[in-house]
GROMACS .gro file of C-alpha atoms in nm:
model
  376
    1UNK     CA    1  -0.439  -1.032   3.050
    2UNK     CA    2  -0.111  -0.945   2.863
    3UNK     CA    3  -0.096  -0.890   2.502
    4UNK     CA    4  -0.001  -1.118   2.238
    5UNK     CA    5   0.393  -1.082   2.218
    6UNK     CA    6   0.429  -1.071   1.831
    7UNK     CA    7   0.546  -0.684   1.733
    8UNK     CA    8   0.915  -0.648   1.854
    9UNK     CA    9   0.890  -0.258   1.968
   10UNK     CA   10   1.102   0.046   2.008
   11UNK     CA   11   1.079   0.160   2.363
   12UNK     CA   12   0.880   0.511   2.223
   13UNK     CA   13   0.491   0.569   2.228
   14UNK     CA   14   0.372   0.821   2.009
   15UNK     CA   15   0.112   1.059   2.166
   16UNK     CA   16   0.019   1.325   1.918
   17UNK     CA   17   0.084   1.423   1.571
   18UNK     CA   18   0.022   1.716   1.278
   19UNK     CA   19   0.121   1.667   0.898
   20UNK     CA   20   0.459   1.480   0.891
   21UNK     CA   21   0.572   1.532   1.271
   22UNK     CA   22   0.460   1.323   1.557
   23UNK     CA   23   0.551   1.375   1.955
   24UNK     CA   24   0.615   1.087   2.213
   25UNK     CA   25   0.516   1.067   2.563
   26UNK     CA   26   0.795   1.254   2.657
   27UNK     CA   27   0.692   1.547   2.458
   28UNK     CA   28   1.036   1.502   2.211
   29UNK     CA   29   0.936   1.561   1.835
   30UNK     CA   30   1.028   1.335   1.558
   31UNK     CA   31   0.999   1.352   1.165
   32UNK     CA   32   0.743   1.109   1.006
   33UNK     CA   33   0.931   0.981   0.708
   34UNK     CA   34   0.721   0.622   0.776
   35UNK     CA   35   0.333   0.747   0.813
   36UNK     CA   36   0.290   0.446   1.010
   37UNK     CA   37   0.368   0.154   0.702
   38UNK     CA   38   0.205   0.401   0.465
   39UNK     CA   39  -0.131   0.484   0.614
   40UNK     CA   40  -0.102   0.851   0.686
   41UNK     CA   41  -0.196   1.002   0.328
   42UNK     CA   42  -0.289   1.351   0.415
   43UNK     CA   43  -0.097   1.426   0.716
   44UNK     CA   44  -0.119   1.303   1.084
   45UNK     CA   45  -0.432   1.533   1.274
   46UNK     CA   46  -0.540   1.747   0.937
   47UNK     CA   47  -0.811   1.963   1.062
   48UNK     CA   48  -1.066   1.901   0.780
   49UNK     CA   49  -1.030   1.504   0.904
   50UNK     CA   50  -1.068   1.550   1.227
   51UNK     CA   51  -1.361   1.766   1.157
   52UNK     CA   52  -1.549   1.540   0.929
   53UNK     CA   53  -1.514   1.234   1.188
   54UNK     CA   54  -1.597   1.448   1.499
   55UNK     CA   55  -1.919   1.535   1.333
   56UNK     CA   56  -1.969   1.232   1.191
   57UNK     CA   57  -1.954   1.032   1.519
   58UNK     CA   58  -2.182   1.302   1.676
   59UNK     CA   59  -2.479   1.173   1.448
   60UNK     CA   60  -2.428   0.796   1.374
   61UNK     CA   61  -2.100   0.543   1.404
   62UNK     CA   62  -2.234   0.255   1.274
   63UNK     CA   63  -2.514   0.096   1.120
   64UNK     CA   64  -2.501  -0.270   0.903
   65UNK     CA   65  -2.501  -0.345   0.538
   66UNK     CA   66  -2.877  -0.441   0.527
   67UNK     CA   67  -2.995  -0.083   0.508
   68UNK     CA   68  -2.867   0.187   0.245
   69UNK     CA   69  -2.587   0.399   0.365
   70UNK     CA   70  -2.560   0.685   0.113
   71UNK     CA   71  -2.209   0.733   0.217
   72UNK     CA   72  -2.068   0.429   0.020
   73UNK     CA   73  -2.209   0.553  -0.333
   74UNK     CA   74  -2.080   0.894  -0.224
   75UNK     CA   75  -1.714   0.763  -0.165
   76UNK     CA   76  -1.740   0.522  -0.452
   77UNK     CA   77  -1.808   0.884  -0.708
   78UNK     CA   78  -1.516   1.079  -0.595
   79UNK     CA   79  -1.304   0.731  -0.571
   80UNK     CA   80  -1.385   0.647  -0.939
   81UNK     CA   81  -1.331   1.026  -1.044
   82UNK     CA   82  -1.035   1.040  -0.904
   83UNK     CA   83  -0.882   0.742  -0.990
   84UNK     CA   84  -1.020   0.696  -1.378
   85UNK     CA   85  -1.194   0.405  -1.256
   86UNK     CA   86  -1.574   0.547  -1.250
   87UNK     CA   87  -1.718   0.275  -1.498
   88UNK     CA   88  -1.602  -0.042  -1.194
   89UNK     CA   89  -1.784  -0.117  -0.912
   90UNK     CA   90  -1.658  -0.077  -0.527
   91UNK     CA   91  -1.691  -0.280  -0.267
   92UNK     CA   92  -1.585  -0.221   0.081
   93UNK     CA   93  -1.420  -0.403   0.369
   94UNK     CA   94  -1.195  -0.366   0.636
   95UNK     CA   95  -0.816  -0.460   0.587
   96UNK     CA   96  -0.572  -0.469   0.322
   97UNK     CA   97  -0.541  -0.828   0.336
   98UNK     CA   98  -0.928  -0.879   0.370
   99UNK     CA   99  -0.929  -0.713   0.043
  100UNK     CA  100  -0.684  -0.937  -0.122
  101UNK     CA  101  -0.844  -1.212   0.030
  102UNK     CA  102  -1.190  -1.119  -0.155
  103UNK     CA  103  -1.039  -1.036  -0.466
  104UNK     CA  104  -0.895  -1.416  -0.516
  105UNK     CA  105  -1.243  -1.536  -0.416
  106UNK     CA  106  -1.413  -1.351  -0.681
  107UNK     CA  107  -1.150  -1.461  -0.934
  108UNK     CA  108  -1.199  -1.801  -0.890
  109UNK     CA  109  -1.572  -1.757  -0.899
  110UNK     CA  110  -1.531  -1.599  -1.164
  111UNK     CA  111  -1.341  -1.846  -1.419
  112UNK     CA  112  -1.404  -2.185  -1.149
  113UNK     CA  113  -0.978  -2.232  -1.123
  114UNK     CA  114  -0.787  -2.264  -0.826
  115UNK     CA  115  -0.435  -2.201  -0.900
  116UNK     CA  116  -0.317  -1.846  -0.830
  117UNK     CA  117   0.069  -1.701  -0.993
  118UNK     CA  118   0.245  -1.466  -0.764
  119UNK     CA  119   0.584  -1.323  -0.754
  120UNK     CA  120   0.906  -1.354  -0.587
  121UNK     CA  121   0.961  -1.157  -0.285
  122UNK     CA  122   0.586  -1.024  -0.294
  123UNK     CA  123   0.366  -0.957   0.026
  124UNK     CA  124   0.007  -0.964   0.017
  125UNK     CA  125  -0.140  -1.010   0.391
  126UNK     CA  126  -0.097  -1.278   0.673
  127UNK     CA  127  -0.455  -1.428   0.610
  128UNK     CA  128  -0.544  -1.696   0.451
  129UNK     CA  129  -0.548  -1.727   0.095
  130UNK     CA  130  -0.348  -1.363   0.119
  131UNK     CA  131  -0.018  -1.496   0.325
  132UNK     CA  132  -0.040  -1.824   0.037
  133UNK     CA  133   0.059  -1.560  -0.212
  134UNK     CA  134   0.311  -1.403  -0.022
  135UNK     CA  135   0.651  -1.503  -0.069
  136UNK     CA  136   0.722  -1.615   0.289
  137UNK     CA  137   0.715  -1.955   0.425
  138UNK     CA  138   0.798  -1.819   0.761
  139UNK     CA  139   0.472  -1.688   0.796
  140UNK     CA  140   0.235  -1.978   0.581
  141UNK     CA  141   0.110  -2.213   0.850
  142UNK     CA  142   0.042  -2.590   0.772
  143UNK     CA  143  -0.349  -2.497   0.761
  144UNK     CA  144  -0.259  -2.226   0.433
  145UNK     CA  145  -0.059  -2.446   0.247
  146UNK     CA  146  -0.338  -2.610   0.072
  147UNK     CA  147  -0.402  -2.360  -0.194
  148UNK     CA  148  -0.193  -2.407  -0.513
  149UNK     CA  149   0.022  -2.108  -0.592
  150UNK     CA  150   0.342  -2.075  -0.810
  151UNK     CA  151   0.542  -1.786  -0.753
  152UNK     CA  152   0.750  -1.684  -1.071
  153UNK     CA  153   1.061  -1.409  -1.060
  154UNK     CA  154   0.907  -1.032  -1.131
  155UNK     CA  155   0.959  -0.876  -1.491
  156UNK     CA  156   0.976  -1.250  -1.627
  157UNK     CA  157   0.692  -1.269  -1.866
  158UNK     CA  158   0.777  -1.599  -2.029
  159UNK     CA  159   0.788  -1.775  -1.704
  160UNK     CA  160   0.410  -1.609  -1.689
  161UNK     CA  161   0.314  -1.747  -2.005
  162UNK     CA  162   0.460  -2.081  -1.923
  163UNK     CA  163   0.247  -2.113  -1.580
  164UNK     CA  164  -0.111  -1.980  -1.780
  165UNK     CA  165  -0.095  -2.154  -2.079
  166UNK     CA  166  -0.138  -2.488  -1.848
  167UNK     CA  167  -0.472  -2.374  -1.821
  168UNK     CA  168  -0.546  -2.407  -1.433
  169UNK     CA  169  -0.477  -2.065  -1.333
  170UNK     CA  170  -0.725  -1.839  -1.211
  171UNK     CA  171  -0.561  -1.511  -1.156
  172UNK     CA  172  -0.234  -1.347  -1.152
  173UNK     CA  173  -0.143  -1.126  -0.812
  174UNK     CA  174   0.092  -0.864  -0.822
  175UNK     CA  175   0.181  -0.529  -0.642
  176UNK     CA  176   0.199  -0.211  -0.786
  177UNK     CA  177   0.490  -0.122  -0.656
  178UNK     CA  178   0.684  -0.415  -0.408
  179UNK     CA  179   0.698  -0.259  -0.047
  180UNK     CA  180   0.801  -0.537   0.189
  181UNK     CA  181   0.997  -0.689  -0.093
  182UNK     CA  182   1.251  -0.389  -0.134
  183UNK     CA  183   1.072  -0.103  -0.307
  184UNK     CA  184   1.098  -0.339  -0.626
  185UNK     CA  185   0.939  -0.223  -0.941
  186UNK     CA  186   0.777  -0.407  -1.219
  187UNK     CA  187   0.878  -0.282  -1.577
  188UNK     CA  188   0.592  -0.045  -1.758
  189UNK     CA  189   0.678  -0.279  -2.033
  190UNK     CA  190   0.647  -0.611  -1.787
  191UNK     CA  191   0.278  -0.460  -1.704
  192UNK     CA  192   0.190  -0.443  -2.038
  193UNK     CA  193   0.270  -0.818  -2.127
  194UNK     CA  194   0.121  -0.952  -1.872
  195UNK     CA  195  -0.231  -0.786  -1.909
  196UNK     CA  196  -0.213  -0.911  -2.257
  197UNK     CA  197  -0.091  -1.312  -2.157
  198UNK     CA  198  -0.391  -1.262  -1.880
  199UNK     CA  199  -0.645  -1.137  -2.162
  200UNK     CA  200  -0.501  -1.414  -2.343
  201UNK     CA  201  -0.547  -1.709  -2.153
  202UNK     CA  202  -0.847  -1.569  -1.973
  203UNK     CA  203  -0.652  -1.534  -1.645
  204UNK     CA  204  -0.808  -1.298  -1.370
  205UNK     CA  205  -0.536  -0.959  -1.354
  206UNK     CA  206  -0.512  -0.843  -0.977
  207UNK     CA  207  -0.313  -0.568  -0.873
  208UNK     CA  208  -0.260  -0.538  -0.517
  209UNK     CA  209  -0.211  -0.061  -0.476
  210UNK     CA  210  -0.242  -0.172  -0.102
  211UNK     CA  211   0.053   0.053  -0.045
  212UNK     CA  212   0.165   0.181  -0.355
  213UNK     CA  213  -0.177   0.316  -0.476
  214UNK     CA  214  -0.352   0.622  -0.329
  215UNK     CA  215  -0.112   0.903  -0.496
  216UNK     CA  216   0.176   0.788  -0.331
  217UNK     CA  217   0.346   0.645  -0.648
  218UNK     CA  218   0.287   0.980  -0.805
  219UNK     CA  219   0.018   0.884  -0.977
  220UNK     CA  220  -0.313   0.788  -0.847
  221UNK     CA  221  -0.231   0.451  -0.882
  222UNK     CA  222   0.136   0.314  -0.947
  223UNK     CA  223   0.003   0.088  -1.247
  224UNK     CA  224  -0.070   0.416  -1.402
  225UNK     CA  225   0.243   0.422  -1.471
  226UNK     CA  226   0.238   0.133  -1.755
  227UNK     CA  227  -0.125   0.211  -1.913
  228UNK     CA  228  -0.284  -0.103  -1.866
  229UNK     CA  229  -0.593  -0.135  -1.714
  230UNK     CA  230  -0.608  -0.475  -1.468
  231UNK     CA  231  -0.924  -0.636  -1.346
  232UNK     CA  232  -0.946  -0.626  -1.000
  233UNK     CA  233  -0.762  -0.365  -0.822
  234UNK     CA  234  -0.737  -0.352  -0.389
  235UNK     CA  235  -0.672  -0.049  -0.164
  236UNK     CA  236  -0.589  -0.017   0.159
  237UNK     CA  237  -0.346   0.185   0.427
  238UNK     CA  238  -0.398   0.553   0.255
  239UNK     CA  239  -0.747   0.524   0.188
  240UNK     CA  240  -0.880   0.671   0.513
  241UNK     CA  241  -0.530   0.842   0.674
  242UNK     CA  242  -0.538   0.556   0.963
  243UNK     CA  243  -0.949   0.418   0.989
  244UNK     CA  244  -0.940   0.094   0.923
  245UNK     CA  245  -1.058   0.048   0.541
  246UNK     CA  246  -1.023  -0.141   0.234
  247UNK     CA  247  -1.194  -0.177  -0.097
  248UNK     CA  248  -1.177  -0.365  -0.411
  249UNK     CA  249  -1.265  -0.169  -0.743
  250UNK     CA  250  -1.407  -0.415  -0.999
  251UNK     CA  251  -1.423  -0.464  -1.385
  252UNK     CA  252  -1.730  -0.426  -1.535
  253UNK     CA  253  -1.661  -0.785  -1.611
  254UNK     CA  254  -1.757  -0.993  -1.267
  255UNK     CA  255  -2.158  -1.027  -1.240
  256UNK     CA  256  -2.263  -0.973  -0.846
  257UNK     CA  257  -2.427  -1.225  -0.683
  258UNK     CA  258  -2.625  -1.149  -0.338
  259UNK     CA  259  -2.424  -1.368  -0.056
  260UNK     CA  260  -2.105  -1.397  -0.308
  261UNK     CA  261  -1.871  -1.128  -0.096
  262UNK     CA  262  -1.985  -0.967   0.246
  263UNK     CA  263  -1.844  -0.795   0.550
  264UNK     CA  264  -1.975  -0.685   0.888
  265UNK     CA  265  -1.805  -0.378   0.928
  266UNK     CA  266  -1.650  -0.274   0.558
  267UNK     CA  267  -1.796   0.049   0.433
  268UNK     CA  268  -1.946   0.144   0.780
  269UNK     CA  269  -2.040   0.493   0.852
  270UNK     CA  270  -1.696   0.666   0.997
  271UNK     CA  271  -1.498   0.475   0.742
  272UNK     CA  272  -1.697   0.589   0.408
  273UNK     CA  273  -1.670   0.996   0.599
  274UNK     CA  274  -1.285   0.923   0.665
  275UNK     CA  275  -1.212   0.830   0.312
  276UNK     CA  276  -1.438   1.084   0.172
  277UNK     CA  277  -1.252   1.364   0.342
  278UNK     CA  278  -0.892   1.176   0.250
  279UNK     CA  279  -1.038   1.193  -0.106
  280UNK     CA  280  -1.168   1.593  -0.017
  281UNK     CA  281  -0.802   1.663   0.075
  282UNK     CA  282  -0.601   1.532  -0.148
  283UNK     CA  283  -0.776   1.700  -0.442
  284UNK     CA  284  -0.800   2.063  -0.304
  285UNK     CA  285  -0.404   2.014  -0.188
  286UNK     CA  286  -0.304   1.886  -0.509
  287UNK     CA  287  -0.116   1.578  -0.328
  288UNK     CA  288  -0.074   1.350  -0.591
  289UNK     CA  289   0.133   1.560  -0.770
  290UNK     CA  290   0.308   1.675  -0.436
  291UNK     CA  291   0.394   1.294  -0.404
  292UNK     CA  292   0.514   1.321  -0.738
  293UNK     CA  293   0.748   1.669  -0.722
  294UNK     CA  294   0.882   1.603  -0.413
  295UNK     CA  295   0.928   1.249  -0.443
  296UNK     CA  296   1.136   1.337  -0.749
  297UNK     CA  297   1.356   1.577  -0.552
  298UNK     CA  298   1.390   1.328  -0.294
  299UNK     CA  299   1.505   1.030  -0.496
  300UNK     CA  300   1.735   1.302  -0.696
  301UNK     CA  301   1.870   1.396  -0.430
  302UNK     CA  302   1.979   1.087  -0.221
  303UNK     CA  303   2.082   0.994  -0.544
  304UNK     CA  304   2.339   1.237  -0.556
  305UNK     CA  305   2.488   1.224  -0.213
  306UNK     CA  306   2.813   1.080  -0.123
  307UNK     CA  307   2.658   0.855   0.094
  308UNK     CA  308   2.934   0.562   0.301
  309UNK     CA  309   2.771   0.182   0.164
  310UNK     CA  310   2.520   0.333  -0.038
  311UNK     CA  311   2.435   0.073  -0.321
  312UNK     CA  312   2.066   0.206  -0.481
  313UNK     CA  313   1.776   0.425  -0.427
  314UNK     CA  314   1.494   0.292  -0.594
  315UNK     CA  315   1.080   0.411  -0.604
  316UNK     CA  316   0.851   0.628  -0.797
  317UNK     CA  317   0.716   0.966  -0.625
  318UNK     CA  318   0.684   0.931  -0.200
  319UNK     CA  319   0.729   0.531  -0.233
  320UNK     CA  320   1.125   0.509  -0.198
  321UNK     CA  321   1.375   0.241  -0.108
  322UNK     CA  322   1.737   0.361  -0.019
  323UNK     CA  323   1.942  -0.021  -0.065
  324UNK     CA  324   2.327  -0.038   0.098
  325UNK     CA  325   2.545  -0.275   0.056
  326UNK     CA  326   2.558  -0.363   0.434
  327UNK     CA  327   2.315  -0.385   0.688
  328UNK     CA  328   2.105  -0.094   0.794
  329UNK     CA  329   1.990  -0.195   1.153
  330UNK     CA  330   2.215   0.030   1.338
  331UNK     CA  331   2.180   0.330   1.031
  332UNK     CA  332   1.769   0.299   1.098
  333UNK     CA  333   1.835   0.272   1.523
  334UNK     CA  334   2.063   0.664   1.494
  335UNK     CA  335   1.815   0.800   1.236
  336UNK     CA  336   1.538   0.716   1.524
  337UNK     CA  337   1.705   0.773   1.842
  338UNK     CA  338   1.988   1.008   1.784
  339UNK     CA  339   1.827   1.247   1.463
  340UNK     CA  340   1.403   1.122   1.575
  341UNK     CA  341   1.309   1.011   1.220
  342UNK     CA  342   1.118   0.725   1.153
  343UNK     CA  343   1.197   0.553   0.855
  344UNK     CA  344   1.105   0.152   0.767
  345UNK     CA  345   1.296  -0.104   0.659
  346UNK     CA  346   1.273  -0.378   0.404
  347UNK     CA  347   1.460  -0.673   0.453
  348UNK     CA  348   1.846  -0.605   0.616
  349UNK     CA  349   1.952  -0.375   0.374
  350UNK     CA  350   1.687  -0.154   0.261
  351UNK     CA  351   1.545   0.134   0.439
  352UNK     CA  352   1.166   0.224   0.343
  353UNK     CA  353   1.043   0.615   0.329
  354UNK     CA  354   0.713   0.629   0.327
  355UNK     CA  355   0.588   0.956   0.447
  356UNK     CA  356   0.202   1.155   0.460
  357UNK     CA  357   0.192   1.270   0.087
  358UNK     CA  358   0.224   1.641   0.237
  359UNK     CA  359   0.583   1.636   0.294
  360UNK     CA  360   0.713   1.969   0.138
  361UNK     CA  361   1.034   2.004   0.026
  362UNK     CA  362   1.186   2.196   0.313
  363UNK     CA  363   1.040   1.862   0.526
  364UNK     CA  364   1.230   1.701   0.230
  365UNK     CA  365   1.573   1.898   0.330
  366UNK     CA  366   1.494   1.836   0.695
  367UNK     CA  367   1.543   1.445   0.603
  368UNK     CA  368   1.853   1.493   0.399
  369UNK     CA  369   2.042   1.698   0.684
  370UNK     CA  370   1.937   1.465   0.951
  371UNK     CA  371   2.042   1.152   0.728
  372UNK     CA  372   2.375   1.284   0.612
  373UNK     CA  373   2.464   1.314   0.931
  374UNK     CA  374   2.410   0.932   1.062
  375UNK     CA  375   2.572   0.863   0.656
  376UNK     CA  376   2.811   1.113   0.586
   0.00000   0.00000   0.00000
């Protein structure tokens, strides 16, 4: 059997990593500005994670949802401490877009609508109801074109209004922070509106931290940011430093019902000890503000460079988008294969950073050198 030919890949496998560095097959050592599309939070190999999962896996792996796993209320009390979300309710599944996916659902049980406002250039998931609210026909298949969705520009809030006071909509999808779209930001200001026009019209808020939330906007969450409080809020990538995991923090608003949500394998036994110790680590290493202070350097910095084509760094703490006015294919290809640093992209001329929310500022420098030297 061969594999499924949809990733187009660089001809590198990774082997083995610690904090921000990982080493190929080859034993050559590269600079994690990526963390693997966000997902490494506390650092590639951290010995308290590796710890907690070895033991873990020693005693039990997995067990179902029809029997109490102590775990879950465990991870849902340091999730709601940290996050200043301990009066909502948690529930666990698998996947970023499996979250999003739920999170709709429960909207529209919620309020009985169908119709579901998204934004321009936004990326939620290739599932279902989750690809229908992100911005890309390319990937919406004839079978997920069913479900009624209007996509409106970001930062518009009369072209909010104008879709909810129709009446039909159900709930309002946004990200904290636009990754795939370009490191795009809403306004603090934008935020604030359009909790209020959802209040208003009774409209279901959803803010998708699958990437930006976790710490690494510099805050726990990058909605923070704004003050406003939204109704449903889904987590992914960081959560568990690379075990698969999502959850969904709830309002106090939504009534459970038994069979309403479920999930086979969300909130299993590894996955509640990973995100526990993520959780564990971040707090005793003080990474949310790390995300924060060096992020700040960071952006500063590229900022100030006299850099050839560049147009616009954008992003709040380790969440950063570095825009040229040209394409960036061949800048990304030197950055990996002549100074090994992994950086993302977002569209054809935006490179992503994204890196474990340890990066210290020397790791910071490290970047800068190697950069200015594929830019200068």
């Amino acid at each position: 059997m061969k594999l499924f030919d949809v990733y187009p890949l660089f001809d590198i496998e990774i082997a083995k990593g610690q904090g921000c560095r990982v080493w190929d097959t080859q034993g050559v050592e590269y600079l994690d500005l990526y963390g693997g599309h966000a997902v490494i939070s506390v650092g590639h190999s951290h010995p308290d994670y590796v710890s907690a999962l070895t033991g873990q896996i020693q005693k039990l792996g997995f067990y179902s949802n029809s029997v109490i796993n102590s775990l879950q209320q465990k991870l849902a009390d340091k999730l709601g401490a940290a996050s200043g979300y301990d009066d909502y309710s948690l529930f666990l599944v698998n996947t970023g877009a499996e979250a999003n996916e739920n999170a709709l659902k429960l909207a529209s049980f919620h309020n009985g609508k169908r119709r579901i406002v998204s934004f321009r250039h936004s990326f939620h998931g290739r599932t279902s109801a989750a690809v229908r609210v992100t911005d890309n026909p390319k990937i919406i298949a004839p079978v997920n074109e069913a479900m009624p969705v209007t996509y409106v520009l970001l930062n518009d809030a009369d072209a909010v209004e104008a879709e909810l006071r129709k009446g039909d909509v159900s709930s309002v999808i946004i990200e904290g922070i636009q990754g795939v779209g370009g490191i795009q930001m809403p306004d603090d200001r934008f935020l604030q509106d359009l909790r209020a026009l959802c209040t208003k019209y009774e409209v279901v808020l959803i803010i998708d931290e699958i990437q930006s939330g976790y710490g690494r906007s510099g805050k726990f969450f990058a909605h923070q940011y704004s003050g406003i409080r939204p109704d449903i809020i889904t987590v992914a990538k960081g959560i568990a430093n690379g075990f698969p995991m999502s959850g969904m923090l709830i309002s106090p608003m939504f009534t459970p019902v038994y069979g309403m949500l479920g999930t086979t394998f969300g909130g299993n036994h590894l996955a509640c000890t990973a995100a526990i110790t993520v959780l564990d680590i971040m707090e005793r290493e003080n990474l949310v503000e790390n995300s924060r202070v060096v992020g700040d350097y960071l952006i500063n910095a590229l900022r100030s460079m006299n850099c050839s084509g560049l147009k616009e760094v954008r992003g709040r703490g380790l969440m950063i988008g570095i825009d040229f006015d040209e394409p960036i294919k061949d800048t990304r290809m030197r950055l990996l294969f002549e100074q090994k640093v992994f950086t993302g992209v977002a569209g054809a001329h935006t490179i992503r950073l994204l890196p474990p929310l340890c990066l210290t500022q020397l790791e910071a420098d490290d970047f800068l050198a190697r950069f200015k030297k594929v830019k200068s």
